[in-house]
XYZ file of C-alpha atoms in Angstrom:
316
model
C 9.764 87.483 10.880
C 7.778 86.426 13.537
C 4.847 87.451 11.585
C 5.891 85.615 9.024
C 5.841 82.460 11.029
C 2.271 83.121 12.885
C 0.670 83.610 9.214
C 2.298 80.068 7.954
C 1.039 78.715 11.119
C -2.220 79.561 10.803
C -2.346 78.500 6.774
C -0.917 75.269 8.020
C -3.442 75.156 10.826
C -6.467 75.242 7.857
C -5.076 72.184 6.073
C -3.948 70.203 9.503
C -7.119 70.955 11.769
C -6.466 70.551 15.475
C -3.097 70.153 15.328
C -1.054 73.048 16.317
C 1.412 71.568 18.540
C 2.536 69.168 16.081
C 2.478 71.880 13.194
C 4.624 74.017 15.600
C 7.281 70.788 16.027
C 7.448 70.431 12.154
C 8.196 73.991 11.544
C 10.958 74.171 14.114
C 12.541 71.050 12.901
C 12.477 72.960 9.412
C 13.954 76.120 11.080
C 16.384 74.100 12.718
C 17.921 72.351 9.282
C 16.882 68.608 10.858
C 14.593 65.959 9.161
C 11.278 65.116 10.217
C 9.777 61.126 10.917
C 6.240 60.946 11.371
C 4.707 57.767 12.237
C 1.276 57.299 11.948
C -1.189 54.833 10.286
C -2.503 55.694 6.562
C -4.725 58.595 5.901
C -3.963 61.048 9.290
C -2.409 63.593 7.063
C 1.265 62.994 6.813
C 1.684 63.258 2.871
C -0.922 66.825 3.413
C 1.481 68.126 5.943
C 4.492 67.619 3.846
C 3.344 68.924 0.778
C 1.786 71.869 2.429
C 5.101 72.772 3.921
C 6.773 73.015 0.834
C 4.158 75.510 -0.281
C 3.912 77.745 2.622
C 7.934 78.344 2.092
C 8.055 78.118 -1.735
C 10.494 74.809 -1.906
C 10.747 72.440 -4.598
C 8.752 68.991 -3.517
C 9.121 65.628 -4.790
C 7.357 62.751 -2.980
C 9.161 58.962 -3.385
C 7.172 56.082 -2.605
C 9.224 53.512 -0.972
C 8.716 49.762 -2.032
C 9.813 46.619 -1.301
C 11.305 46.704 -5.155
C 12.639 50.400 -4.989
C 16.357 50.575 -6.075
C 18.744 52.915 -4.437
C 19.153 54.374 -8.054
C 15.395 55.051 -8.590
C 15.793 57.793 -5.911
C 19.371 59.030 -5.695
C 19.908 59.037 -9.555
C 21.885 57.420 -12.369
C 24.490 57.844 -15.066
C 23.419 57.680 -18.390
C 25.376 56.410 -21.284
C 25.608 57.710 -24.497
C 26.395 55.734 -27.309
C 26.937 57.860 -30.323
C 29.208 60.226 -28.476
C 32.478 60.316 -29.299
C 33.949 62.327 -26.103
C 34.757 60.467 -23.631
C 34.380 63.136 -21.353
C 30.493 63.018 -22.965
C 29.708 59.355 -23.088
C 27.991 59.368 -19.578
C 25.928 62.053 -18.173
C 23.833 62.129 -14.534
C 19.753 61.975 -14.940
C 19.173 63.304 -11.152
C 16.800 61.117 -9.309
C 14.277 62.561 -6.715
C 16.532 63.160 -3.905
C 17.250 66.429 -5.533
C 14.481 68.523 -4.263
C 14.204 70.383 -1.307
C 11.701 69.071 0.425
C 11.832 65.266 0.086
C 8.490 63.005 1.307
C 9.479 59.533 1.732
C 6.759 57.803 1.808
C 6.476 54.814 3.760
C 9.755 54.493 4.661
C 10.045 51.213 6.513
C 8.450 49.478 3.209
C 11.721 49.636 1.177
C 14.871 47.546 1.583
C 17.433 48.082 4.146
C 19.744 49.209 1.440
C 17.191 51.626 -0.048
C 16.884 53.067 3.430
C 20.604 53.182 4.069
C 20.957 55.400 0.616
C 18.495 58.235 1.655
C 19.932 58.460 5.558
C 23.309 58.815 4.087
C 21.826 61.504 1.497
C 20.449 63.288 4.892
C 23.391 62.911 6.758
C 26.256 64.124 4.181
C 23.940 66.287 2.128
C 25.262 65.325 -0.971
C 25.104 61.678 -2.961
C 28.385 59.608 -4.765
C 27.323 57.886 -8.034
C 30.191 56.258 -9.650
C 32.881 57.989 -7.888
C 31.426 61.637 -8.552
C 29.865 63.652 -5.641
C 26.711 65.702 -6.272
C 25.563 67.993 -3.801
C 22.026 68.223 -2.747
C 20.446 71.294 -2.587
C 19.950 73.743 0.065
C 17.701 73.691 2.365
C 17.112 69.944 2.161
C 14.393 68.755 4.478
C 13.130 64.762 4.345
C 10.087 64.054 5.616
C 9.766 60.595 6.104
C 6.847 58.562 7.082
C 6.433 54.972 8.679
C 3.455 52.500 8.924
C 3.132 50.291 11.631
C 5.714 47.293 11.881
C 2.676 44.986 12.196
C 1.612 45.523 8.661
C 2.586 43.427 6.382
C 5.808 44.381 3.771
C 7.320 46.383 6.423
C 11.489 46.165 7.317
C 11.647 48.493 11.172
C 14.622 51.117 11.099
C 17.277 49.971 13.414
C 18.037 52.507 16.505
C 21.280 53.734 14.222
C 18.928 54.724 11.256
C 16.177 56.310 13.589
C 19.128 58.671 15.579
C 19.395 60.752 12.058
C 15.908 61.789 12.646
C 15.448 65.347 14.337
C 12.851 64.620 15.137
C 9.172 62.183 15.045
C 5.950 63.102 15.543
C 2.576 61.561 15.160
C -0.511 63.473 14.118
C -2.694 61.014 15.359
C -6.889 60.878 15.172
C -8.461 64.426 14.929
C -10.621 65.692 17.776
C -14.722 65.138 16.833
C -14.816 68.894 16.071
C -11.396 69.272 14.023
C -12.612 66.072 12.125
C -16.268 67.940 11.752
C -14.345 71.228 10.351
C -12.189 68.825 8.067
C -15.129 67.382 6.382
C -16.881 70.799 6.266
C -13.640 71.937 4.108
C -15.111 73.168 0.276
C -11.669 72.649 -1.204
C -9.716 70.283 0.292
C -6.915 70.302 -2.662
C -6.535 74.057 -2.802
C -2.629 75.236 -3.096
C -1.330 77.196 -0.449
C -0.035 80.744 -0.974
C 4.015 81.426 -0.927
C 4.403 83.289 2.468
C 8.227 82.635 3.138
C 10.572 83.149 0.526
C 13.701 80.612 -0.224
C 16.253 83.081 1.077
C 14.147 84.265 4.017
C 14.330 80.365 5.474
C 17.746 80.306 4.702
C 18.050 83.466 6.805
C 16.009 82.161 9.608
C 18.149 79.020 9.888
C 21.016 81.067 10.135
C 19.329 83.490 12.916
C 18.328 80.108 14.852
C 21.923 79.677 15.600
C 22.098 83.328 17.281
C 19.604 82.580 19.967
C 21.259 82.249 23.227
C 21.877 79.500 25.350
C 23.202 80.068 29.033
C 25.520 78.042 30.609
C 22.473 76.769 33.055
C 20.338 75.976 29.596
C 23.455 73.722 28.470
C 23.859 72.376 31.823
C 20.360 71.344 31.781
C 20.341 69.863 28.745
C 23.851 67.692 29.552
C 22.043 66.559 33.185
C 19.078 64.976 30.982
C 21.744 63.106 28.473
C 23.484 61.592 31.554
C 21.033 60.513 32.936
C 19.392 58.147 30.161
C 23.289 56.828 30.173
C 24.110 56.682 33.880
C 20.503 55.343 35.427
C 20.492 52.243 33.584
C 16.785 52.759 33.337
C 16.713 53.340 29.314
C 17.715 50.902 27.074
C 18.952 53.113 24.397
C 20.497 55.885 25.926
C 20.849 59.179 23.888
C 23.615 59.633 21.615
C 25.846 63.149 21.413
C 24.210 64.137 17.977
C 21.044 63.885 20.486
C 22.531 66.556 22.937
C 23.276 68.881 19.594
C 19.431 67.870 18.377
C 18.172 69.261 21.845
C 20.342 72.459 22.162
C 19.406 73.316 18.316
C 15.556 72.349 18.638
C 15.620 74.449 22.071
C 16.915 77.379 19.996
C 14.714 76.990 17.001
C 10.924 76.577 19.231
C 12.759 79.919 21.029
C 12.911 81.633 18.046
C 9.384 80.670 16.877
C 8.293 82.052 19.747
C 10.207 85.477 19.215
C 12.593 85.021 21.827
C 16.568 85.708 21.420
C 17.078 82.845 24.104
C 16.538 79.583 25.420
C 14.384 78.732 28.165
C 13.652 75.718 30.402
C 10.499 75.244 28.753
C 12.145 75.349 25.168
C 13.977 72.413 25.824
C 10.591 70.749 27.618
C 8.726 71.596 24.331
C 10.643 70.022 22.303
C 12.319 67.221 24.189
C 9.729 63.966 23.446
C 9.908 64.651 19.833
C 13.582 64.577 19.613
C 14.116 62.155 22.483
C 11.351 59.086 22.554
C 12.604 57.445 18.972
C 16.024 57.312 20.206
C 15.351 55.788 23.717
C 13.413 53.497 22.739
C 15.418 49.433 21.843
C 14.177 47.650 19.266
C 14.730 44.757 21.645
C 13.033 45.809 24.321
C 9.842 43.495 24.844
C 6.550 44.798 24.162
C 8.148 47.845 22.593
C 8.971 46.234 19.658
C 5.747 44.220 18.960
C 4.424 47.058 16.882
C 5.509 50.861 15.959
C 2.280 52.218 17.814
C 3.477 50.215 21.339
C 6.864 51.635 20.648
C 6.066 55.374 20.195
C 3.605 54.887 23.591
C 7.274 53.450 25.216
C 9.428 55.537 23.998
C 7.309 58.895 24.874
C 6.904 57.451 28.336
C 10.518 57.016 28.797
C 10.957 60.578 27.273
C 8.637 61.989 30.317
C 9.962 59.958 32.669
C 13.338 61.216 31.833
C 12.093 64.876 31.982
C 10.476 64.436 34.930
C 13.790 62.990 36.256
C 15.789 66.153 35.946
C 14.927 69.616 37.888
C 16.175 72.793 35.653
C 16.322 74.399 38.640
C 19.002 72.412 40.468
C 21.165 70.802 36.990
C-alpha cells in the first residue's frame, strides 16, 4: 500500500509542482475521511489539485461553482412532479444534484449565501441530505474540497467559526518557487488525464486501516495537553473543540499510515497540527485577523505554531 501512495504522490507532483507537503496533507485528509478547505488567490491550482485527486483515486468528480444566486436545491437536488402520472407514489421523482459525487469541488464557497453554505456543510457532517422529508445517503467515499477566495474581494460571505470547524483541514498552495513555476511553464500537456492508481475499494480499505494505526497513551496525552492549553491559557481567541481533538488524532494516524508506520509519533501530530488547527483558533472578531482571509490565515498559522511550541511532547 505504501508503494501505491508513493505513486500517487509522484503523479500529483507532476501536476502541482513544488508543493509536496501540501499534497501529502491533502492525501492525509482524504485517508482520514475528512474534508479539505483550500484558501488562496484565484489561479493557484486549487481546481487542478481537486481534479487530479479524483483521477488518481478513480472517483466520480463534480464541480459546483458557488455564486450569490446558487440555491440549496441546485446543489442537493430536487423532486420533479410528473403531472401525467396517475400512481401517487410515482408522481414525484428525485433528481440528484451534483453533491451526489465522491469528490465534490465547492469552488469559491464563500461567494454563496449562508443558506447555501450551510446546506453543503450539513451534507458534509451527516453524509446524507433530506429532501421533502426523505433522506438520501451520499456515496462513499465522500470527499469535499472547498475553495475560498480572500474576503476583501467583492461578493464574498465569510465563513463563521462553526462552519470552519467542520473542515478537517485547511491548506494554502501559495505562489510557486521560481524553478517550480519554470517547470510548470515547460509542461507539454497540462490538461492530460492522470491514470487511476488506487481503486475505490483500495481507498476504502486504506481509510479503515488508518483507524488501526496505534496511538499510545503518551500520544493521546500530548494531544490533550495541546487542546487544553488552547482552552486554559486565555491567549487563543477560539479554543479547540472536541471535534478538533478527534481530527488531530485521526490526522496523525493518517500521516503515520502514509509514512508506512503502524504507530503514531509526536512528529506525526506536529506534521498535521497547523493544517488542522490554524483555521479553528482564529476568531472572526479578532482585530486584524478579520481584515482579510490572507491575514486571518497568517494569524491562525502563527497561533498554531505558538501553541505547538508551548507543549513539550516529552513532558505531556
